[in-house]
Amino acid sequence: MNRYSSPLNFRRLVITLTLTWLGLFVLLPHLMVILTSVLTPDAEHLVIWPITFDNYLKVFEPIYAGVFWNSLLMSGITTLVCLLIGYPFAYLLANMSPTMRVVLLFLMVVPFWTNSLIRIYAIKMILGKKGIVNSFLMFTGVIDSPVQLIYTDFAVIIGLVYILLPFMVLPLIASFAKLDTSLIEVGKDLGASPFYRFIHILLPLTAPGIIAGCLIVFLPAMGMFYVADILGGAKSLLLGNVIKNQFLVVRDWPFGSAFSVFLILLMAGLLIIYNKANNYIQHKGGLDDENL
Amino acid sequence: MKIFKPLFILSVFVYLYLPMLVLITNSFNQSKYGHKWAGFSWKWYEKLWNNTGLMDAFVNSLTIAVLTAFIATLLGTLMALAIHRYKFRLKSTTSSMLFILMMSPDIVLAITFLIIFIALGIQLGFWSLLIAHITFCLPFVVITVYAQLKGFDNNILEAAQDLGASEGKIFRVIILPMILPAVLSGWLLSFTLSLDDVIISSFVTGSGFEILPIRVFSMVKVGVSPEVNALATILLVISLSAIAVISLLIKRKQ
């Protein structure tokens, strides 16, 4: 039997399945979001012709531009905090025995099985006026009356970091695992100070992990509407809240799509930077004559 | 300085587990309001058992997660195989699609799914949730399996081909056993991502088929009932014992 004879051979089946699934549920829907963003909203049919760019102009109105800016800021802070905690954490984990590392990684993933919404709700109880944090601070005498923690931007950032920290840690651990530790030893032997070794050896060599981690944290953080819904105040809106509102409440799909297209463009921009940085590091980071 | 390292790791885990601890404590708390300890009680577990709405949502969540894990693992493994082994038109497009899928923020994927389901006339509910969950898990399976396929001796496959084995047989008898660890981690990853998802599910859910996060989200404004704490505790106990069993098995094997 020839393996090219039957019309439904394995190879063709696999390729057809792959292309159909990705075409139908990834490529086509993304194109449709872009199309929706230039159509006219309609109460009855969701969207109708003619093509218009009003939806994009609306994004620049002060209220929405403000949300965009606020979102960027909150995501930026979240990413920075995740990096500051995640980097040393991943470094310590990467230097442990393999068994210990696997166990700790597992323990980091276990809370995921309790849906993140439920965990965010638990954080609300912790940060509340009568929550653990306020009770503890009053008990130790740091404060006399409860401080407002919940319904603030601070609470939203605590929640975002909580959800996204594991996503920062995983690429960083991969990066540390690939690290050639002899380079650090060489630096030590040649008399480089710990600070110098960190800046000139460790940081450049783990840069791909850092950038990947930041990418995985920064963009999703802007979409986490439920974190802002549960922990945030009236003003701590994220991009995700606006998009969700436009799609599920106001039902102005073109405007919601236009907002999302900005997010897609932002993603494209960051990916280009990521690619450039990766190439640059591979170019400069290698042990060739120029660098030695 | 020696004490600093474990202390740092411990405090990160305290941060990650403090919310879990609050859920567990409150699941045994007599009081409905989690601020004060009013004595030990099993009553929320009894109430959970009788709360059919919540139990149904939980069972639905598990159903979607298990089905998603199996189908996404199967599809993702086949896709990794296609990218690694075959030459075909649109191959680079396939990789780009998977890359976009992985990097797109959930909120963007959520609206792309909603738009395509409405356009195709797929009713929002079980099928829309299943398709969306399978799709967003796919790239993670592909990347895990592909990494394993890459470190693979191609000579064995060519030998099998020369001896007349069909593609399907090569896959079943040679490739699958060798990539099994990656396939298993792909399964676990998909199961985890599906159970944890909130954003995409909120967009593609329908009134006929409710899953846990949607149910809980509808309670948030009026106060989440303490039965949810009991549910979270049970889940944690199950997952921790699963991990204990797995690590024991690994140890015994070594």
mmCIF file with all atom_site columns, C-alpha atoms in Angstrom, chain A residues 1 3 10-12 14-15 17-19 21-30 32-33 36 46 84-86 88-89 91-93 96 99 102-119 121-126 130-133 135 157-163 165-167 212 215-216 219-220 222-226 229-230 239-241 243-244 247-248 253 256-257 260 263-264 267 271 274, chain B residues 5-6 8-9 12-13 15-20 22-23 26 34-35 71 75 78-79 81-82 86-91 93-94 97-101 103-109 111-120 122 131 134-135 138 161 165-168 171 188 191-199 202-203 212-214 216-217 220-221 223-224 228-229 231-232 235-236 238-240 242-243 246-247 250-251 254:
data_model
loop_
_atom_site.group_PDB
_atom_site.id
_atom_site.type_symbol
_atom_site.label_atom_id
_atom_site.label_alt_id
_atom_site.label_comp_id
_atom_site.label_asym_id
_atom_site.label_entity_id
_atom_site.label_seq_id
_atom_site.pdbx_PDB_ins_code
_atom_site.Cartn_x
_atom_site.Cartn_y
_atom_site.Cartn_z
_atom_site.occupancy
_atom_site.B_iso_or_equiv
_atom_site.pdbx_formal_charge
_atom_site.auth_seq_id
_atom_site.auth_comp_id
_atom_site.auth_asym_id
_atom_site.auth_atom_id
_atom_site.pdbx_PDB_model_num
ATOM 1   C CA . MET A 1 1   ? 0.000   0.000  0.000  1.00 0.00 ? 1   MET A CA 1
ATOM 2   C CA . ARG A 1 3   ? 1.096   5.993  1.673  1.00 0.00 ? 3   ARG A CA 1
ATOM 3   C CA . PHE A 1 10  ? -2.467  10.893 7.920  1.00 0.00 ? 10  PHE A CA 1
ATOM 4   C CA . ARG A 1 11  ? -0.303  13.704 6.637  1.00 0.00 ? 11  ARG A CA 1
ATOM 5   C CA . ARG A 1 12  ? -3.059  15.423 4.723  1.00 0.00 ? 12  ARG A CA 1
ATOM 6   C CA . VAL A 1 14  ? -3.120  16.668 10.064 1.00 0.00 ? 14  VAL A CA 1
ATOM 7   C CA . ILE A 1 15  ? -2.345  19.601 7.773  1.00 0.00 ? 15  ILE A CA 1
ATOM 8   C CA . LEU A 1 17  ? -7.061  20.054 10.475 1.00 0.00 ? 17  LEU A CA 1
ATOM 9   C CA . THR A 1 18  ? -4.345  22.523 11.507 1.00 0.00 ? 18  THR A CA 1
ATOM 10  C CA . LEU A 1 19  ? -5.096  25.036 8.772  1.00 0.00 ? 19  LEU A CA 1
ATOM 11  C CA . TRP A 1 21  ? -8.873  25.245 12.947 1.00 0.00 ? 21  TRP A CA 1
ATOM 12  C CA . LEU A 1 22  ? -6.400  28.131 13.013 1.00 0.00 ? 22  LEU A CA 1
ATOM 13  C CA . GLY A 1 23  ? -7.966  29.794 9.987  1.00 0.00 ? 23  GLY A CA 1
ATOM 14  C CA . LEU A 1 24  ? -11.472 29.584 11.372 1.00 0.00 ? 24  LEU A CA 1
ATOM 15  C CA . PHE A 1 25  ? -10.820 30.430 15.027 1.00 0.00 ? 25  PHE A CA 1
ATOM 16  C CA . VAL A 1 26  ? -7.726  32.657 14.885 1.00 0.00 ? 26  VAL A CA 1
ATOM 17  C CA . LEU A 1 27  ? -7.103  34.321 11.517 1.00 0.00 ? 27  LEU A CA 1
ATOM 18  C CA . LEU A 1 28  ? -10.702 34.978 10.478 1.00 0.00 ? 28  LEU A CA 1
ATOM 19  C CA . PRO A 1 29  ? -11.834 36.313 13.910 1.00 0.00 ? 29  PRO A CA 1
ATOM 20  C CA . HIS A 1 30  ? -8.873  38.700 14.125 1.00 0.00 ? 30  HIS A CA 1
ATOM 21  C CA . MET A 1 32  ? -13.289 40.405 11.661 1.00 0.00 ? 32  MET A CA 1
ATOM 22  C CA . VAL A 1 33  ? -12.363 42.496 14.709 1.00 0.00 ? 33  VAL A CA 1
ATOM 23  C CA . THR A 1 36  ? -15.918 45.546 12.910 1.00 0.00 ? 36  THR A CA 1
ATOM 24  C CA . LEU A 1 46  ? -24.983 45.134 16.099 1.00 0.00 ? 46  LEU A CA 1
ATOM 25  C CA . LEU A 1 84  ? 11.463  43.071 41.014 1.00 0.00 ? 84  LEU A CA 1
ATOM 26  C CA . ILE A 1 85  ? 9.943   40.132 42.908 1.00 0.00 ? 85  ILE A CA 1
ATOM 27  C CA . GLY A 1 86  ? 10.155  37.565 40.108 1.00 0.00 ? 86  GLY A CA 1
ATOM 28  C CA . PRO A 1 88  ? 15.449  37.207 42.445 1.00 0.00 ? 88  PRO A CA 1
ATOM 29  C CA . PHE A 1 89  ? 12.780  34.556 43.044 1.00 0.00 ? 89  PHE A CA 1
ATOM 30  C CA . TYR A 1 91  ? 17.240  33.100 40.364 1.00 0.00 ? 91  TYR A CA 1
ATOM 31  C CA . LEU A 1 92  ? 16.922  31.354 43.729 1.00 0.00 ? 92  LEU A CA 1
ATOM 32  C CA . LEU A 1 93  ? 14.610  28.686 42.320 1.00 0.00 ? 93  LEU A CA 1
ATOM 33  C CA . MET A 1 96  ? 17.964  24.743 43.774 1.00 0.00 ? 96  MET A CA 1
ATOM 34  C CA . THR A 1 99  ? 13.397  18.003 42.855 1.00 0.00 ? 99  THR A CA 1
ATOM 35  C CA . VAL A 1 102 ? 9.799   21.058 40.601 1.00 0.00 ? 102 VAL A CA 1
ATOM 36  C CA . VAL A 1 103 ? 7.960   20.923 43.925 1.00 0.00 ? 103 VAL A CA 1
ATOM 37  C CA . LEU A 1 104 ? 8.078   24.714 44.367 1.00 0.00 ? 104 LEU A CA 1
ATOM 38  C CA . LEU A 1 105 ? 7.004   25.288 40.760 1.00 0.00 ? 105 LEU A CA 1
ATOM 39  C CA . PHE A 1 106 ? 4.075   22.947 41.314 1.00 0.00 ? 106 PHE A CA 1
ATOM 40  C CA . LEU A 1 107 ? 3.144   24.814 44.486 1.00 0.00 ? 107 LEU A CA 1
ATOM 41  C CA . MET A 1 108 ? 3.180   28.016 42.471 1.00 0.00 ? 108 MET A CA 1
ATOM 42  C CA . VAL A 1 109 ? 0.729   26.585 39.942 1.00 0.00 ? 109 VAL A CA 1
ATOM 43  C CA . VAL A 1 110 ? -1.666  24.913 42.410 1.00 0.00 ? 110 VAL A CA 1
ATOM 44  C CA . PRO A 1 111 ? -3.605  28.102 43.272 1.00 0.00 ? 111 PRO A CA 1
ATOM 45  C CA . PHE A 1 112 ? -4.515  28.337 39.562 1.00 0.00 ? 112 PHE A CA 1
ATOM 46  C CA . TRP A 1 113 ? -6.841  25.398 40.009 1.00 0.00 ? 113 TRP A CA 1
ATOM 47  C CA . THR A 1 114 ? -8.934  27.617 42.215 1.00 0.00 ? 114 THR A CA 1
ATOM 48  C CA . ASN A 1 115 ? -10.213 30.040 39.627 1.00 0.00 ? 115 ASN A CA 1
ATOM 49  C CA . SER A 1 116 ? -8.441  33.423 39.716 1.00 0.00 ? 116 SER A CA 1
ATOM 50  C CA . LEU A 1 117 ? -11.731 35.252 40.252 1.00 0.00 ? 117 LEU A CA 1
ATOM 51  C CA . ILE A 1 118 ? -12.256 33.432 43.558 1.00 0.00 ? 118 ILE A CA 1
ATOM 52  C CA . ARG A 1 119 ? -8.705  34.229 44.646 1.00 0.00 ? 119 ARG A CA 1
ATOM 53  C CA . TYR A 1 121 ? -12.308 37.859 45.915 1.00 0.00 ? 121 TYR A CA 1
ATOM 54  C CA . ALA A 1 122 ? -10.228 36.428 48.777 1.00 0.00 ? 122 ALA A CA 1
ATOM 55  C CA . ILE A 1 123 ? -7.788  39.319 48.363 1.00 0.00 ? 123 ILE A CA 1
ATOM 56  C CA . LYS A 1 124 ? -10.731 41.673 48.745 1.00 0.00 ? 124 LYS A CA 1
ATOM 57  C CA . MET A 1 125 ? -11.441 40.092 52.142 1.00 0.00 ? 125 MET A CA 1
ATOM 58  C CA . ILE A 1 126 ? -7.781  40.461 53.134 1.00 0.00 ? 126 ILE A CA 1
ATOM 59  C CA . LYS A 1 130 ? -11.864 44.567 58.837 1.00 0.00 ? 130 LYS A CA 1
ATOM 60  C CA . GLY A 1 131 ? -9.475  42.381 56.854 1.00 0.00 ? 131 GLY A CA 1
ATOM 61  C CA . ILE A 1 132 ? -6.274  40.704 58.008 1.00 0.00 ? 132 ILE A CA 1
ATOM 62  C CA . VAL A 1 133 ? -3.959  43.523 56.950 1.00 0.00 ? 133 VAL A CA 1
ATOM 63  C CA . SER A 1 135 ? -6.369  44.037 61.866 1.00 0.00 ? 135 SER A CA 1
ATOM 64  C CA . ILE A 1 157 ? -2.009  46.492 41.543 1.00 0.00 ? 157 ILE A CA 1
ATOM 65  C CA . ILE A 1 158 ? -1.770  43.985 44.432 1.00 0.00 ? 158 ILE A CA 1
ATOM 66  C CA . GLY A 1 159 ? -4.359  41.859 42.605 1.00 0.00 ? 159 GLY A CA 1
ATOM 67  C CA . LEU A 1 160 ? -2.705  42.158 39.189 1.00 0.00 ? 160 LEU A CA 1
ATOM 68  C CA . VAL A 1 161 ? 0.709   41.237 40.587 1.00 0.00 ? 161 VAL A CA 1
ATOM 69  C CA . TYR A 1 162 ? -0.880  38.308 42.400 1.00 0.00 ? 162 TYR A CA 1
ATOM 70  C CA . ILE A 1 163 ? -2.388  36.881 39.210 1.00 0.00 ? 163 ILE A CA 1
ATOM 71  C CA . LEU A 1 165 ? 3.628   36.944 39.024 1.00 0.00 ? 165 LEU A CA 1
ATOM 72  C CA . PRO A 1 166 ? 3.854   33.237 38.005 1.00 0.00 ? 166 PRO A CA 1
ATOM 73  C CA . PHE A 1 167 ? 3.817   34.285 34.333 1.00 0.00 ? 167 PHE A CA 1
ATOM 74  C CA . ALA A 1 212 ? 9.506   37.777 27.497 1.00 0.00 ? 212 ALA A CA 1
ATOM 75  C CA . LEU A 1 215 ? 5.555   41.050 27.553 1.00 0.00 ? 215 LEU A CA 1
ATOM 76  C CA . ILE A 1 216 ? 3.492   38.270 29.107 1.00 0.00 ? 216 ILE A CA 1
ATOM 77  C CA . LEU A 1 219 ? -0.441  43.381 27.906 1.00 0.00 ? 219 LEU A CA 1
ATOM 78  C CA . PRO A 1 220 ? -2.764  40.979 29.772 1.00 0.00 ? 220 PRO A CA 1
ATOM 79  C CA . MET A 1 222 ? -4.579  45.915 30.840 1.00 0.00 ? 222 MET A CA 1
ATOM 80  C CA . GLY A 1 223 ? -7.388  43.478 30.095 1.00 0.00 ? 223 GLY A CA 1
ATOM 81  C CA . MET A 1 224 ? -8.073  42.154 33.609 1.00 0.00 ? 224 MET A CA 1
ATOM 82  C CA . PHE A 1 225 ? -11.443 43.807 34.079 1.00 0.00 ? 225 PHE A CA 1
ATOM 83  C CA . TYR A 1 226 ? -12.503 41.589 36.973 1.00 0.00 ? 226 TYR A CA 1
ATOM 84  C CA . ASP A 1 229 ? -14.200 45.435 39.154 1.00 0.00 ? 229 ASP A CA 1
ATOM 85  C CA . ILE A 1 230 ? -13.638 43.694 42.484 1.00 0.00 ? 230 ILE A CA 1
ATOM 86  C CA . LEU A 1 239 ? -8.818  48.980 29.213 1.00 0.00 ? 239 LEU A CA 1
ATOM 87  C CA . GLY A 1 240 ? -10.537 45.639 29.728 1.00 0.00 ? 240 GLY A CA 1
ATOM 88  C CA . ASN A 1 241 ? -13.411 47.301 31.595 1.00 0.00 ? 241 ASN A CA 1
ATOM 89  C CA . ILE A 1 243 ? -13.955 46.837 26.106 1.00 0.00 ? 243 ILE A CA 1
ATOM 90  C CA . LYS A 1 244 ? -16.165 44.544 28.180 1.00 0.00 ? 244 LYS A CA 1
ATOM 91  C CA . PHE A 1 247 ? -19.314 44.540 24.059 1.00 0.00 ? 247 PHE A CA 1
ATOM 92  C CA . LEU A 1 248 ? -21.556 43.153 26.773 1.00 0.00 ? 248 LEU A CA 1
ATOM 93  C CA . TRP A 1 253 ? -19.154 46.564 19.108 1.00 0.00 ? 253 TRP A CA 1
ATOM 94  C CA . GLY A 1 256 ? -15.036 48.147 21.512 1.00 0.00 ? 256 GLY A CA 1
ATOM 95  C CA . SER A 1 257 ? -13.234 46.690 18.499 1.00 0.00 ? 257 SER A CA 1
ATOM 96  C CA . SER A 1 260 ? -8.948  46.399 20.908 1.00 0.00 ? 260 SER A CA 1
ATOM 97  C CA . LEU A 1 263 ? -4.196  46.895 21.976 1.00 0.00 ? 263 LEU A CA 1
ATOM 98  C CA . ILE A 1 264 ? -3.261  44.689 19.001 1.00 0.00 ? 264 ILE A CA 1
ATOM 99  C CA . MET A 1 267 ? 1.265   44.198 20.981 1.00 0.00 ? 267 MET A CA 1
ATOM 100 C CA . LEU A 1 271 ? 6.882   42.194 19.654 1.00 0.00 ? 271 LEU A CA 1
ATOM 101 C CA . TYR A 1 274 ? 11.327  42.042 21.534 1.00 0.00 ? 274 TYR A CA 1
ATOM 102 C CA . LYS B 2 5   ? 17.120  33.599 50.785 1.00 0.00 ? 5   LYS B CA 1
ATOM 103 C CA . PRO B 2 6   ? 14.635  31.140 52.334 1.00 0.00 ? 6   PRO B CA 1
ATOM 104 C CA . PHE B 2 8   ? 12.377  35.731 50.593 1.00 0.00 ? 8   PHE B CA 1
ATOM 105 C CA . ILE B 2 9   ? 11.036  32.545 48.993 1.00 0.00 ? 9   ILE B CA 1
ATOM 106 C CA . VAL B 2 12  ? 6.518   35.099 48.086 1.00 0.00 ? 12  VAL B CA 1
ATOM 107 C CA . PHE B 2 13  ? 4.669   31.881 48.899 1.00 0.00 ? 13  PHE B CA 1
ATOM 108 C CA . TYR B 2 15  ? 1.690   36.178 49.281 1.00 0.00 ? 15  TYR B CA 1
ATOM 109 C CA . LEU B 2 16  ? 0.534   33.452 46.879 1.00 0.00 ? 16  LEU B CA 1
ATOM 110 C CA . TYR B 2 17  ? -1.167  31.351 49.551 1.00 0.00 ? 17  TYR B CA 1
ATOM 111 C CA . LEU B 2 18  ? -2.609  33.966 51.914 1.00 0.00 ? 18  LEU B CA 1
ATOM 112 C CA . PRO B 2 19  ? -5.805  34.265 49.846 1.00 0.00 ? 19  PRO B CA 1
ATOM 113 C CA . MET B 2 20  ? -6.073  30.465 49.815 1.00 0.00 ? 20  MET B CA 1
ATOM 114 C CA . VAL B 2 22  ? -8.432  32.987 53.996 1.00 0.00 ? 22  VAL B CA 1
ATOM 115 C CA . LEU B 2 23  ? -10.714 30.832 51.837 1.00 0.00 ? 23  LEU B CA 1
ATOM 116 C CA . ASN B 2 26  ? -13.685 30.985 56.238 1.00 0.00 ? 26  ASN B CA 1
ATOM 117 C CA . GLY B 2 34  ? -15.352 36.477 57.064 1.00 0.00 ? 34  GLY B CA 1
ATOM 118 C CA . HIS B 2 35  ? -14.171 39.234 59.410 1.00 0.00 ? 35  HIS B CA 1
ATOM 119 C CA . ILE B 2 71  ? -8.780  17.815 22.711 1.00 0.00 ? 71  ILE B CA 1
ATOM 120 C CA . LEU B 2 75  ? -4.809  18.874 18.297 1.00 0.00 ? 75  LEU B CA 1
ATOM 121 C CA . LEU B 2 78  ? -0.688  16.987 15.746 1.00 0.00 ? 78  LEU B CA 1
ATOM 122 C CA . MET B 2 79  ? 0.041   20.654 14.964 1.00 0.00 ? 79  MET B CA 1
ATOM 123 C CA . LEU B 2 81  ? 4.101   17.347 14.397 1.00 0.00 ? 81  LEU B CA 1
ATOM 124 C CA . ALA B 2 82  ? 2.925   19.105 11.239 1.00 0.00 ? 82  ALA B CA 1
ATOM 125 C CA . TYR B 2 86  ? 5.960   18.370 7.097  1.00 0.00 ? 86  TYR B CA 1
ATOM 126 C CA . LYS B 2 87  ? 6.490   20.984 4.445  1.00 0.00 ? 87  LYS B CA 1
ATOM 127 C CA . PHE B 2 88  ? 3.285   22.640 3.348  1.00 0.00 ? 88  PHE B CA 1
ATOM 128 C CA . ARG B 2 89  ? 1.964   25.889 2.015  1.00 0.00 ? 89  ARG B CA 1
ATOM 129 C CA . LEU B 2 90  ? 1.026   28.446 4.687  1.00 0.00 ? 90  LEU B CA 1
ATOM 130 C CA . LYS B 2 91  ? 3.392   26.824 7.167  1.00 0.00 ? 91  LYS B CA 1
ATOM 131 C CA . THR B 2 93  ? 1.315   31.523 8.546  1.00 0.00 ? 93  THR B CA 1
ATOM 132 C CA . THR B 2 94  ? 0.504   28.606 10.845 1.00 0.00 ? 94  THR B CA 1
ATOM 133 C CA . MET B 2 97  ? -1.179  32.267 14.018 1.00 0.00 ? 97  MET B CA 1
ATOM 134 C CA . LEU B 2 98  ? -0.017  30.197 16.984 1.00 0.00 ? 98  LEU B CA 1
ATOM 135 C CA . PHE B 2 99  ? 2.327   32.995 18.047 1.00 0.00 ? 99  PHE B CA 1
ATOM 136 C CA . ILE B 2 100 ? -0.463  35.587 17.874 1.00 0.00 ? 100 ILE B CA 1
ATOM 137 C CA . LEU B 2 101 ? -2.691  33.235 19.845 1.00 0.00 ? 101 LEU B CA 1
ATOM 138 C CA . MET B 2 103 ? 0.757   36.664 22.809 1.00 0.00 ? 103 MET B CA 1
ATOM 139 C CA . SER B 2 104 ? -2.712  38.179 22.376 1.00 0.00 ? 104 SER B CA 1
ATOM 140 C CA . PRO B 2 105 ? -4.081  39.431 25.694 1.00 0.00 ? 105 PRO B CA 1
ATOM 141 C CA . ASP B 2 106 ? -7.117  37.442 26.855 1.00 0.00 ? 106 ASP B CA 1
ATOM 142 C CA . ILE B 2 107 ? -9.437  40.392 26.357 1.00 0.00 ? 107 ILE B CA 1
ATOM 143 C CA . VAL B 2 108 ? -8.567  40.575 22.643 1.00 0.00 ? 108 VAL B CA 1
ATOM 144 C CA . LEU B 2 109 ? -9.016  36.817 22.182 1.00 0.00 ? 109 LEU B CA 1
ATOM 145 C CA . ILE B 2 111 ? -13.807 39.506 21.539 1.00 0.00 ? 111 ILE B CA 1
ATOM 146 C CA . THR B 2 112 ? -12.409 37.656 18.522 1.00 0.00 ? 112 THR B CA 1
ATOM 147 C CA . PHE B 2 113 ? -14.161 34.509 19.770 1.00 0.00 ? 113 PHE B CA 1
ATOM 148 C CA . LEU B 2 114 ? -17.411 36.338 20.499 1.00 0.00 ? 114 LEU B CA 1
ATOM 149 C CA . ILE B 2 115 ? -17.448 37.910 17.032 1.00 0.00 ? 115 ILE B CA 1
ATOM 150 C CA . ILE B 2 116 ? -16.745 34.653 15.180 1.00 0.00 ? 116 ILE B CA 1
ATOM 151 C CA . PHE B 2 117 ? -19.342 32.686 17.158 1.00 0.00 ? 117 PHE B CA 1
ATOM 152 C CA . ILE B 2 118 ? -22.010 35.273 16.457 1.00 0.00 ? 118 ILE B CA 1
ATOM 153 C CA . ALA B 2 119 ? -20.973 35.447 12.782 1.00 0.00 ? 119 ALA B CA 1
ATOM 154 C CA . LEU B 2 120 ? -21.042 31.649 12.385 1.00 0.00 ? 120 LEU B CA 1
ATOM 155 C CA . ILE B 2 122 ? -22.811 29.140 17.005 1.00 0.00 ? 122 ILE B CA 1
ATOM 156 C CA . ILE B 2 131 ? -13.989 25.728 21.243 1.00 0.00 ? 131 ILE B CA 1
ATOM 157 C CA . ILE B 2 134 ? -9.335  24.522 23.237 1.00 0.00 ? 134 ILE B CA 1
ATOM 158 C CA . THR B 2 135 ? -8.102  27.318 20.989 1.00 0.00 ? 135 THR B CA 1
ATOM 159 C CA . LEU B 2 138 ? -3.355  25.159 21.741 1.00 0.00 ? 138 LEU B CA 1
ATOM 160 C CA . GLN B 2 161 ? 9.788   4.973  6.692  1.00 0.00 ? 161 GLN B CA 1
ATOM 161 C CA . ALA B 2 165 ? 5.733   2.010  8.011  1.00 0.00 ? 165 ALA B CA 1
ATOM 162 C CA . SER B 2 166 ? 2.842   4.369  7.284  1.00 0.00 ? 166 SER B CA 1
ATOM 163 C CA . GLU B 2 167 ? 2.813   7.919  8.704  1.00 0.00 ? 167 GLU B CA 1
ATOM 164 C CA . GLY B 2 168 ? 0.067   6.996  11.137 1.00 0.00 ? 168 GLY B CA 1
ATOM 165 C CA . PHE B 2 171 ? 3.350   8.458  14.845 1.00 0.00 ? 171 PHE B CA 1
ATOM 166 C CA . LEU B 2 188 ? -1.802  19.540 32.600 1.00 0.00 ? 188 LEU B CA 1
ATOM 167 C CA . PHE B 2 191 ? -6.366  21.757 32.243 1.00 0.00 ? 191 PHE B CA 1
ATOM 168 C CA . THR B 2 192 ? -4.897  24.461 34.485 1.00 0.00 ? 192 THR B CA 1
ATOM 169 C CA . LEU B 2 193 ? -5.421  27.331 32.037 1.00 0.00 ? 193 LEU B CA 1
ATOM 170 C CA . SER B 2 194 ? -8.995  26.260 31.360 1.00 0.00 ? 194 SER B CA 1
ATOM 171 C CA . LEU B 2 195 ? -9.920  26.047 35.054 1.00 0.00 ? 195 LEU B CA 1
ATOM 172 C CA . ASP B 2 196 ? -8.320  29.426 35.782 1.00 0.00 ? 196 ASP B CA 1
ATOM 173 C CA . ASP B 2 197 ? -9.825  31.412 32.906 1.00 0.00 ? 197 ASP B CA 1
ATOM 174 C CA . VAL B 2 198 ? -12.245 34.244 33.653 1.00 0.00 ? 198 VAL B CA 1
ATOM 175 C CA . ILE B 2 199 ? -11.968 36.772 30.845 1.00 0.00 ? 199 ILE B CA 1
ATOM 176 C CA . SER B 2 202 ? -17.193 35.815 30.433 1.00 0.00 ? 202 SER B CA 1
ATOM 177 C CA . PHE B 2 203 ? -17.511 36.709 26.757 1.00 0.00 ? 203 PHE B CA 1
ATOM 178 C CA . LEU B 2 212 ? -17.888 28.483 38.086 1.00 0.00 ? 212 LEU B CA 1
ATOM 179 C CA . PRO B 2 213 ? -16.219 31.872 37.454 1.00 0.00 ? 213 PRO B CA 1
ATOM 180 C CA . ILE B 2 214 ? -19.350 33.235 35.790 1.00 0.00 ? 214 ILE B CA 1
ATOM 181 C CA . VAL B 2 216 ? -19.156 33.587 41.246 1.00 0.00 ? 216 VAL B CA 1
ATOM 182 C CA . PHE B 2 217 ? -18.862 36.826 39.276 1.00 0.00 ? 217 PHE B CA 1
ATOM 183 C CA . VAL B 2 220 ? -19.643 39.495 43.696 1.00 0.00 ? 220 VAL B CA 1
ATOM 184 C CA . LYS B 2 221 ? -21.822 42.604 43.901 1.00 0.00 ? 221 LYS B CA 1
ATOM 185 C CA . GLY B 2 223 ? -21.475 39.150 48.379 1.00 0.00 ? 223 GLY B CA 1
ATOM 186 C CA . VAL B 2 224 ? -20.103 35.747 47.517 1.00 0.00 ? 224 VAL B CA 1
ATOM 187 C CA . VAL B 2 228 ? -17.593 29.020 47.476 1.00 0.00 ? 228 VAL B CA 1
ATOM 188 C CA . ASN B 2 229 ? -14.941 28.929 50.233 1.00 0.00 ? 229 ASN B CA 1
ATOM 189 C CA . LEU B 2 231 ? -15.580 24.496 47.228 1.00 0.00 ? 231 LEU B CA 1
ATOM 190 C CA . ALA B 2 232 ? -12.167 26.179 46.933 1.00 0.00 ? 232 ALA B CA 1
ATOM 191 C CA . LEU B 2 235 ? -10.317 21.763 45.244 1.00 0.00 ? 235 LEU B CA 1
ATOM 192 C CA . LEU B 2 236 ? -7.093  22.680 47.032 1.00 0.00 ? 236 LEU B CA 1
ATOM 193 C CA . ILE B 2 238 ? -7.631  17.421 45.872 1.00 0.00 ? 238 ILE B CA 1
ATOM 194 C CA . SER B 2 239 ? -4.876  19.204 43.930 1.00 0.00 ? 239 SER B CA 1
ATOM 195 C CA . LEU B 2 240 ? -2.364  19.045 46.782 1.00 0.00 ? 240 LEU B CA 1
ATOM 196 C CA . ALA B 2 242 ? -2.632  14.795 43.526 1.00 0.00 ? 242 ALA B CA 1
ATOM 197 C CA . ILE B 2 243 ? 0.765   16.488 43.666 1.00 0.00 ? 243 ILE B CA 1
ATOM 198 C CA . ILE B 2 246 ? 2.698   12.290 41.697 1.00 0.00 ? 246 ILE B CA 1
ATOM 199 C CA . SER B 2 247 ? 5.887   13.250 43.543 1.00 0.00 ? 247 SER B CA 1
ATOM 200 C CA . ILE B 2 250 ? 8.412   9.996  40.715 1.00 0.00 ? 250 ILE B CA 1
ATOM 201 C CA . LYS B 2 251 ? 10.523  9.261  43.789 1.00 0.00 ? 251 LYS B CA 1
ATOM 202 C CA . GLN B 2 254 ? 14.017  7.046  40.714 1.00 0.00 ? 254 GLN B CA 1
#
